[in-house]
Amino acid sequence: MQEAKLKELLDSLTWTEKVGQLVQLSGDFFHSAELAVGPKKKLGITQETIDVVGSVLNVTGAETTRNIQEKYLKNSHHKIPLLFMADIIYGYRTIFPIPLGLGATWNPELIEEAYGVIARESRSAGAHVTYAPMVDLVRDARWGRCLESTGEDPQLNADFAKAMVLGLQQEQGEMFEGIASCVKHFAAYGAGEAGREYNTVDMSERRLRQDYLSGYKAAVDAGAKLVMTSFNTYDGMPATGNEFLLKEILRDEWGFDGVIISDYAAVQELIAHGVAKDEREATLLAMKATNDIDMKTGCYANELEPLVKAGAIDPELVDEAVWRVLKLKNDLGLFEDPYRGSTVEQEQRTLLTEENRSLARKVTQESLVLLQNKNDLLPLKPNEDKILLVGPYGDEQDLIGLWAVHGKSSDVVSIRAALEKELSKENVAFEKGCDLLADYQFLGEFGATKEQIHSLGMTAEEKEIALNKALAAGKKADIIIYAMGEHTMQSGEAGSRTDISLPTIQKEFMEQMITLGKKNILISISGRPLTLTKEVEQMDAIIQAWFPGTEGGNALVDILFGKVNPSGRLSMGFPENVGQLPMSYNEFKTGRPLNSSTHRGRFVTKYLDSPNAPLFPFGFGLSYGKVEYSELILSTKQMTDELTVSLRLKNISDYTCLETVQLYIQDVTGSVVRPVKELKKYQKVSLLPNEEKLVEFSLQRSDLYYYMKDMQFGTEAGEFIVFVGKNANDTQQAEFELM
Ligand code: BGC
């Protein structure tokens, strides 16, 4: 529709119709009149609002969305189609690894391709908008939503944010092939105090801008059509009513003119936060901060019109918000085709194709991180050893993690299935050996009934039998593979934990099994970095597998048997213990560094009972091959606008390697304190056996920019160190001066 006509449409709407566009309700309001009685009552939503509501939350499927749209449009005076928005975070039906695993690929181009698949599948299923990417920078593994983030680093997060938005939207000029991306949760949701879900964020503006905003900014710059607010407070004001975040930074500085949507019920939660006394005040705060859509509360529906009528809100403000929603609908082409080509047949043709599966397999291969490989135990040779697979995740299809809400575990290739495909019968056996958890009571909090909880887990007798069977089978094996990890519900939203080691029941089981003296391999399934300190001692090899998705089993077997050489690198360091958290390689310098030349012993920055260093640093990951790095060569020692850092890589192994070369800098002296290291560049370099390659990084002056003392984004002349290496803790360095 032409903009002039869209404007006419806006002008022709009544207040109720305008407000409707700014309200988002869940599917239960549309499925049946009866069902709507409960939630309708609770939110104080009238049928009049439902008839003019602008968007629907988390309803997908070609048939369902078509039905709802059709019925809605039939009754609609102006024929403004509904927008279907949903949480499609790392896969619709073909499920990719969780984003923390995607971060470990260090391969944004590949992830852009993956999000293209996600967009096509989602579109075929009637979704118009996805609440992705989630780009909250996270440095505290206690937070359950590590799972949804690509990790701890501003540069890497920004690169992935951009890749995901481009992949989802598939924009070509004015045309919009994919679905609209809603970047979330703005802002700094990942920095909640003590890693506790929904907790307060209070940090300097400098740190906010320097580290935490980079992902959102990259997504907005890449054209993300929507932004979702976060649940947390920033500097005393919850994000949904925070004019500094939404108006000053997002709208005015960044020029974002798309739709801002509150997170689930976040408008109403302004009351619980204690910054609004009732729904009217909450509405006023959110509206003034330019939050356009109210997700799932009755605040806007019931309070916006009275506020305008009382002169408390400028009608212009409401018109602007409605305009942004209408424009999004128009950009998506909904006025021409309210279904955007989604039909049941199209959906069937698009979901979970062989092509999609094969891309998922490739992405999963690159997401797996080899953390340990003593005496080069891996890769295994098929049918050379007798393998026993044990553990709760061995024969489990639930490998898709908490936020793959539209995926199906039944599509997943389990580790057992993949191993049995690979090996002859006599060389592979499976025994569960132990349960995932000793106690499933916590599932009650997520809606499980007492009966469901009771039906889970093993009795003491079953436990004993399972252990004995595993021990007996273990005696006959050469190698034991342990598929262990967190319960799906232990990470993700509302999944904060203070003990982030493997569940005790699993640790006790491993303790027993290692007495057999076999070779031991751990496959660690988790939504966050775990403290694997004990396992590092016990295991010969460890593969970090995240929740690996639909092709999880296949990709793991590809790695175990060396069909693919592991190339994943951690995008979030793994702590030695939970007491180190929050932590990041990118930390500020202190006056008394650990290796201080002036201070010794006790009086340096350290713990008395733990190293400062993580168990596995940011950027860490092993390969089966070996790649040597030559010395660094700088094109100049005195940089004005540009500097080239080059080195030669040599693969001195018989494996093809995908080596992730990482470049960090340190600004030695600044007008404010600078981090010890900051990732600036990286390249994933493919090397055939014995191949040698020249790698060049070009550093621009703007790569050295930061928020200086006066909060200007720039850089100052002086000494810099450039580090290049395999991970944040294994680098070589050279110095240069910025002129
Ligand atoms: C989450 C969001 C999500 C929304 C809608 C909230 O609880 O924080 O990430 O998009 O629900 O499902």
mmCIF file with all atom_site columns, C-alpha atoms in Angstrom, residues 23-122:
data_model
loop_
_atom_site.group_PDB
_atom_site.id
_atom_site.type_symbol
_atom_site.label_atom_id
_atom_site.label_alt_id
_atom_site.label_comp_id
_atom_site.label_asym_id
_atom_site.label_entity_id
_atom_site.label_seq_id
_atom_site.pdbx_PDB_ins_code
_atom_site.Cartn_x
_atom_site.Cartn_y
_atom_site.Cartn_z
_atom_site.occupancy
_atom_site.B_iso_or_equiv
_atom_site.pdbx_formal_charge
_atom_site.auth_seq_id
_atom_site.auth_comp_id
_atom_site.auth_asym_id
_atom_site.auth_atom_id
_atom_site.pdbx_PDB_model_num
ATOM 1   C CA . VAL A 1 23  ? -2.204  -4.341  22.070 1.00 0.00 ? 23  VAL A CA 1
ATOM 2   C CA . GLN A 1 24  ? -0.854  -7.852  21.725 1.00 0.00 ? 24  GLN A CA 1
ATOM 3   C CA . LEU A 1 25  ? -2.793  -10.834 22.990 1.00 0.00 ? 25  LEU A CA 1
ATOM 4   C CA . SER A 1 26  ? -2.037  -14.526 23.078 1.00 0.00 ? 26  SER A CA 1
ATOM 5   C CA . GLY A 1 27  ? -3.727  -17.182 21.020 1.00 0.00 ? 27  GLY A CA 1
ATOM 6   C CA . ASP A 1 28  ? -6.216  -18.214 23.667 1.00 0.00 ? 28  ASP A CA 1
ATOM 7   C CA . PHE A 1 29  ? -8.120  -14.996 22.979 1.00 0.00 ? 29  PHE A CA 1
ATOM 8   C CA . PHE A 1 30  ? -8.776  -16.136 19.428 1.00 0.00 ? 30  PHE A CA 1
ATOM 9   C CA . HIS A 1 31  ? -9.135  -19.890 19.558 1.00 0.00 ? 31  HIS A CA 1
ATOM 10  C CA . SER A 1 32  ? -12.572 -19.957 21.084 1.00 0.00 ? 32  SER A CA 1
ATOM 11  C CA . ALA A 1 33  ? -14.936 -17.640 22.802 1.00 0.00 ? 33  ALA A CA 1
ATOM 12  C CA . GLU A 1 34  ? -15.087 -19.856 25.869 1.00 0.00 ? 34  GLU A CA 1
ATOM 13  C CA . LEU A 1 35  ? -11.372 -20.048 26.309 1.00 0.00 ? 35  LEU A CA 1
ATOM 14  C CA . ALA A 1 36  ? -11.217 -16.313 26.242 1.00 0.00 ? 36  ALA A CA 1
ATOM 15  C CA . VAL A 1 37  ? -13.337 -15.986 29.340 1.00 0.00 ? 37  VAL A CA 1
ATOM 16  C CA . GLY A 1 38  ? -10.458 -16.710 31.739 1.00 0.00 ? 38  GLY A CA 1
ATOM 17  C CA . PRO A 1 39  ? -7.682  -14.513 30.373 1.00 0.00 ? 39  PRO A CA 1
ATOM 18  C CA . LYS A 1 40  ? -10.185 -11.904 29.233 1.00 0.00 ? 40  LYS A CA 1
ATOM 19  C CA . LYS A 1 41  ? -11.407 -11.506 32.748 1.00 0.00 ? 41  LYS A CA 1
ATOM 20  C CA . LYS A 1 42  ? -7.955  -11.516 34.249 1.00 0.00 ? 42  LYS A CA 1
ATOM 21  C CA . LEU A 1 43  ? -6.678  -8.757  32.003 1.00 0.00 ? 43  LEU A CA 1
ATOM 22  C CA . GLY A 1 44  ? -9.942  -6.877  31.871 1.00 0.00 ? 44  GLY A CA 1
ATOM 23  C CA . ILE A 1 45  ? -9.964  -7.179  28.088 1.00 0.00 ? 45  ILE A CA 1
ATOM 24  C CA . THR A 1 46  ? -13.284 -6.620  26.367 1.00 0.00 ? 46  THR A CA 1
ATOM 25  C CA . GLN A 1 47  ? -14.497 -8.282  23.194 1.00 0.00 ? 47  GLN A CA 1
ATOM 26  C CA . GLU A 1 48  ? -14.377 -4.837  21.602 1.00 0.00 ? 48  GLU A CA 1
ATOM 27  C CA . THR A 1 49  ? -10.592 -4.795  22.081 1.00 0.00 ? 49  THR A CA 1
ATOM 28  C CA . ILE A 1 50  ? -10.169 -8.343  20.811 1.00 0.00 ? 50  ILE A CA 1
ATOM 29  C CA . ASP A 1 51  ? -12.015 -7.382  17.634 1.00 0.00 ? 51  ASP A CA 1
ATOM 30  C CA . VAL A 1 52  ? -9.502  -4.627  16.863 1.00 0.00 ? 52  VAL A CA 1
ATOM 31  C CA . VAL A 1 53  ? -6.340  -6.022  18.425 1.00 0.00 ? 53  VAL A CA 1
ATOM 32  C CA . GLY A 1 54  ? -3.178  -5.580  16.366 1.00 0.00 ? 54  GLY A CA 1
ATOM 33  C CA . SER A 1 55  ? -1.065  -8.663  16.989 1.00 0.00 ? 55  SER A CA 1
ATOM 34  C CA . VAL A 1 56  ? -1.023  -12.190 18.313 1.00 0.00 ? 56  VAL A CA 1
ATOM 35  C CA . LEU A 1 57  ? 1.578   -13.817 20.529 1.00 0.00 ? 57  LEU A CA 1
ATOM 36  C CA . ASN A 1 58  ? 3.022   -17.259 19.928 1.00 0.00 ? 58  ASN A CA 1
ATOM 37  C CA . VAL A 1 59  ? 0.488   -18.765 17.581 1.00 0.00 ? 59  VAL A CA 1
ATOM 38  C CA . THR A 1 60  ? 1.997   -20.538 14.580 1.00 0.00 ? 60  THR A CA 1
ATOM 39  C CA . GLY A 1 61  ? 1.100   -23.178 12.045 1.00 0.00 ? 61  GLY A CA 1
ATOM 40  C CA . ALA A 1 62  ? -0.302  -22.426 8.606  1.00 0.00 ? 62  ALA A CA 1
ATOM 41  C CA . GLU A 1 63  ? -3.743  -23.800 9.340  1.00 0.00 ? 63  GLU A CA 1
ATOM 42  C CA . THR A 1 64  ? -4.218  -22.095 12.697 1.00 0.00 ? 64  THR A CA 1
ATOM 43  C CA . THR A 1 65  ? -2.874  -18.709 11.672 1.00 0.00 ? 65  THR A CA 1
ATOM 44  C CA . ARG A 1 66  ? -4.939  -18.739 8.484  1.00 0.00 ? 66  ARG A CA 1
ATOM 45  C CA . ASN A 1 67  ? -8.094  -19.566 10.403 1.00 0.00 ? 67  ASN A CA 1
ATOM 46  C CA . ILE A 1 68  ? -7.566  -16.845 12.952 1.00 0.00 ? 68  ILE A CA 1
ATOM 47  C CA . GLN A 1 69  ? -6.675  -14.268 10.308 1.00 0.00 ? 69  GLN A CA 1
ATOM 48  C CA . GLU A 1 70  ? -9.611  -15.174 8.116  1.00 0.00 ? 70  GLU A CA 1
ATOM 49  C CA . LYS A 1 71  ? -12.140 -14.953 10.936 1.00 0.00 ? 71  LYS A CA 1
ATOM 50  C CA . TYR A 1 72  ? -10.638 -11.740 12.243 1.00 0.00 ? 72  TYR A CA 1
ATOM 51  C CA . LEU A 1 73  ? -10.637 -10.013 8.871  1.00 0.00 ? 73  LEU A CA 1
ATOM 52  C CA . LYS A 1 74  ? -14.205 -11.022 8.181  1.00 0.00 ? 74  LYS A CA 1
ATOM 53  C CA . ASN A 1 75  ? -15.344 -8.965  11.187 1.00 0.00 ? 75  ASN A CA 1
ATOM 54  C CA . SER A 1 76  ? -12.856 -6.197  10.734 1.00 0.00 ? 76  SER A CA 1
ATOM 55  C CA . HIS A 1 77  ? -14.105 -2.836  9.584  1.00 0.00 ? 77  HIS A CA 1
ATOM 56  C CA . HIS A 1 78  ? -10.823 -1.584  8.082  1.00 0.00 ? 78  HIS A CA 1
ATOM 57  C CA . LYS A 1 79  ? -9.388  -4.984  7.126  1.00 0.00 ? 79  LYS A CA 1
ATOM 58  C CA . ILE A 1 80  ? -6.116  -4.395  8.892  1.00 0.00 ? 80  ILE A CA 1
ATOM 59  C CA . PRO A 1 81  ? -4.505  -7.825  9.142  1.00 0.00 ? 81  PRO A CA 1
ATOM 60  C CA . LEU A 1 82  ? -3.234  -9.275  12.386 1.00 0.00 ? 82  LEU A CA 1
ATOM 61  C CA . LEU A 1 83  ? 0.474   -9.628  12.922 1.00 0.00 ? 83  LEU A CA 1
ATOM 62  C CA . PHE A 1 84  ? 1.598   -13.030 14.136 1.00 0.00 ? 84  PHE A CA 1
ATOM 63  C CA . MET A 1 85  ? 4.646   -12.809 16.363 1.00 0.00 ? 85  MET A CA 1
ATOM 64  C CA . ALA A 1 86  ? 6.377   -15.770 17.935 1.00 0.00 ? 86  ALA A CA 1
ATOM 65  C CA . ASP A 1 87  ? 9.471   -16.945 19.777 1.00 0.00 ? 87  ASP A CA 1
ATOM 66  C CA . ILE A 1 88  ? 11.435  -18.661 17.053 1.00 0.00 ? 88  ILE A CA 1
ATOM 67  C CA . ILE A 1 89  ? 14.830  -18.373 18.590 1.00 0.00 ? 89  ILE A CA 1
ATOM 68  C CA . TYR A 1 90  ? 17.128  -20.996 17.034 1.00 0.00 ? 90  TYR A CA 1
ATOM 69  C CA . GLY A 1 91  ? 14.879  -22.955 14.763 1.00 0.00 ? 91  GLY A CA 1
ATOM 70  C CA . TYR A 1 92  ? 11.248  -23.406 13.872 1.00 0.00 ? 92  TYR A CA 1
ATOM 71  C CA . ARG A 1 93  ? 10.997  -27.099 13.082 1.00 0.00 ? 93  ARG A CA 1
ATOM 72  C CA . THR A 1 94  ? 14.622  -27.779 12.126 1.00 0.00 ? 94  THR A CA 1
ATOM 73  C CA . ILE A 1 95  ? 16.347  -26.939 15.370 1.00 0.00 ? 95  ILE A CA 1
ATOM 74  C CA . PHE A 1 96  ? 19.875  -25.602 15.345 1.00 0.00 ? 96  PHE A CA 1
ATOM 75  C CA . PRO A 1 97  ? 22.096  -25.595 18.436 1.00 0.00 ? 97  PRO A CA 1
ATOM 76  C CA . ILE A 1 98  ? 21.179  -23.127 21.170 1.00 0.00 ? 98  ILE A CA 1
ATOM 77  C CA . PRO A 1 99  ? 22.654  -19.658 20.498 1.00 0.00 ? 99  PRO A CA 1
ATOM 78  C CA . LEU A 1 100 ? 25.494  -20.212 22.970 1.00 0.00 ? 100 LEU A CA 1
ATOM 79  C CA . GLY A 1 101 ? 26.479  -23.052 20.660 1.00 0.00 ? 101 GLY A CA 1
ATOM 80  C CA . LEU A 1 102 ? 25.973  -20.854 17.600 1.00 0.00 ? 102 LEU A CA 1
ATOM 81  C CA . GLY A 1 103 ? 28.351  -18.371 19.220 1.00 0.00 ? 103 GLY A CA 1
ATOM 82  C CA . ALA A 1 104 ? 30.919  -21.158 19.496 1.00 0.00 ? 104 ALA A CA 1
ATOM 83  C CA . THR A 1 105 ? 30.994  -21.500 15.708 1.00 0.00 ? 105 THR A CA 1
ATOM 84  C CA . TRP A 1 106 ? 32.699  -18.096 15.420 1.00 0.00 ? 106 TRP A CA 1
ATOM 85  C CA . ASN A 1 107 ? 31.154  -18.200 11.971 1.00 0.00 ? 107 ASN A CA 1
ATOM 86  C CA . PRO A 1 108 ? 28.559  -15.441 11.440 1.00 0.00 ? 108 PRO A CA 1
ATOM 87  C CA . GLU A 1 109 ? 28.232  -16.176 7.688  1.00 0.00 ? 109 GLU A CA 1
ATOM 88  C CA . LEU A 1 110 ? 27.178  -19.718 8.415  1.00 0.00 ? 110 LEU A CA 1
ATOM 89  C CA . ILE A 1 111 ? 24.746  -18.522 11.056 1.00 0.00 ? 111 ILE A CA 1
ATOM 90  C CA . GLU A 1 112 ? 23.233  -16.054 8.598  1.00 0.00 ? 112 GLU A CA 1
ATOM 91  C CA . GLU A 1 113 ? 22.501  -19.010 6.356  1.00 0.00 ? 113 GLU A CA 1
ATOM 92  C CA . ALA A 1 114 ? 20.950  -20.890 9.268  1.00 0.00 ? 114 ALA A CA 1
ATOM 93  C CA . TYR A 1 115 ? 18.654  -17.962 10.067 1.00 0.00 ? 115 TYR A CA 1
ATOM 94  C CA . GLY A 1 116 ? 17.624  -17.929 6.413  1.00 0.00 ? 116 GLY A CA 1
ATOM 95  C CA . VAL A 1 117 ? 16.349  -21.467 6.917  1.00 0.00 ? 117 VAL A CA 1
ATOM 96  C CA . ILE A 1 118 ? 14.645  -20.401 10.130 1.00 0.00 ? 118 ILE A CA 1
ATOM 97  C CA . ALA A 1 119 ? 12.949  -17.534 8.283  1.00 0.00 ? 119 ALA A CA 1
ATOM 98  C CA . ARG A 1 120 ? 11.669  -19.745 5.466  1.00 0.00 ? 120 ARG A CA 1
ATOM 99  C CA . GLU A 1 121 ? 10.308  -22.370 7.816  1.00 0.00 ? 121 GLU A CA 1
ATOM 100 C CA . SER A 1 122 ? 8.690   -19.749 10.051 1.00 0.00 ? 122 SER A CA 1
#
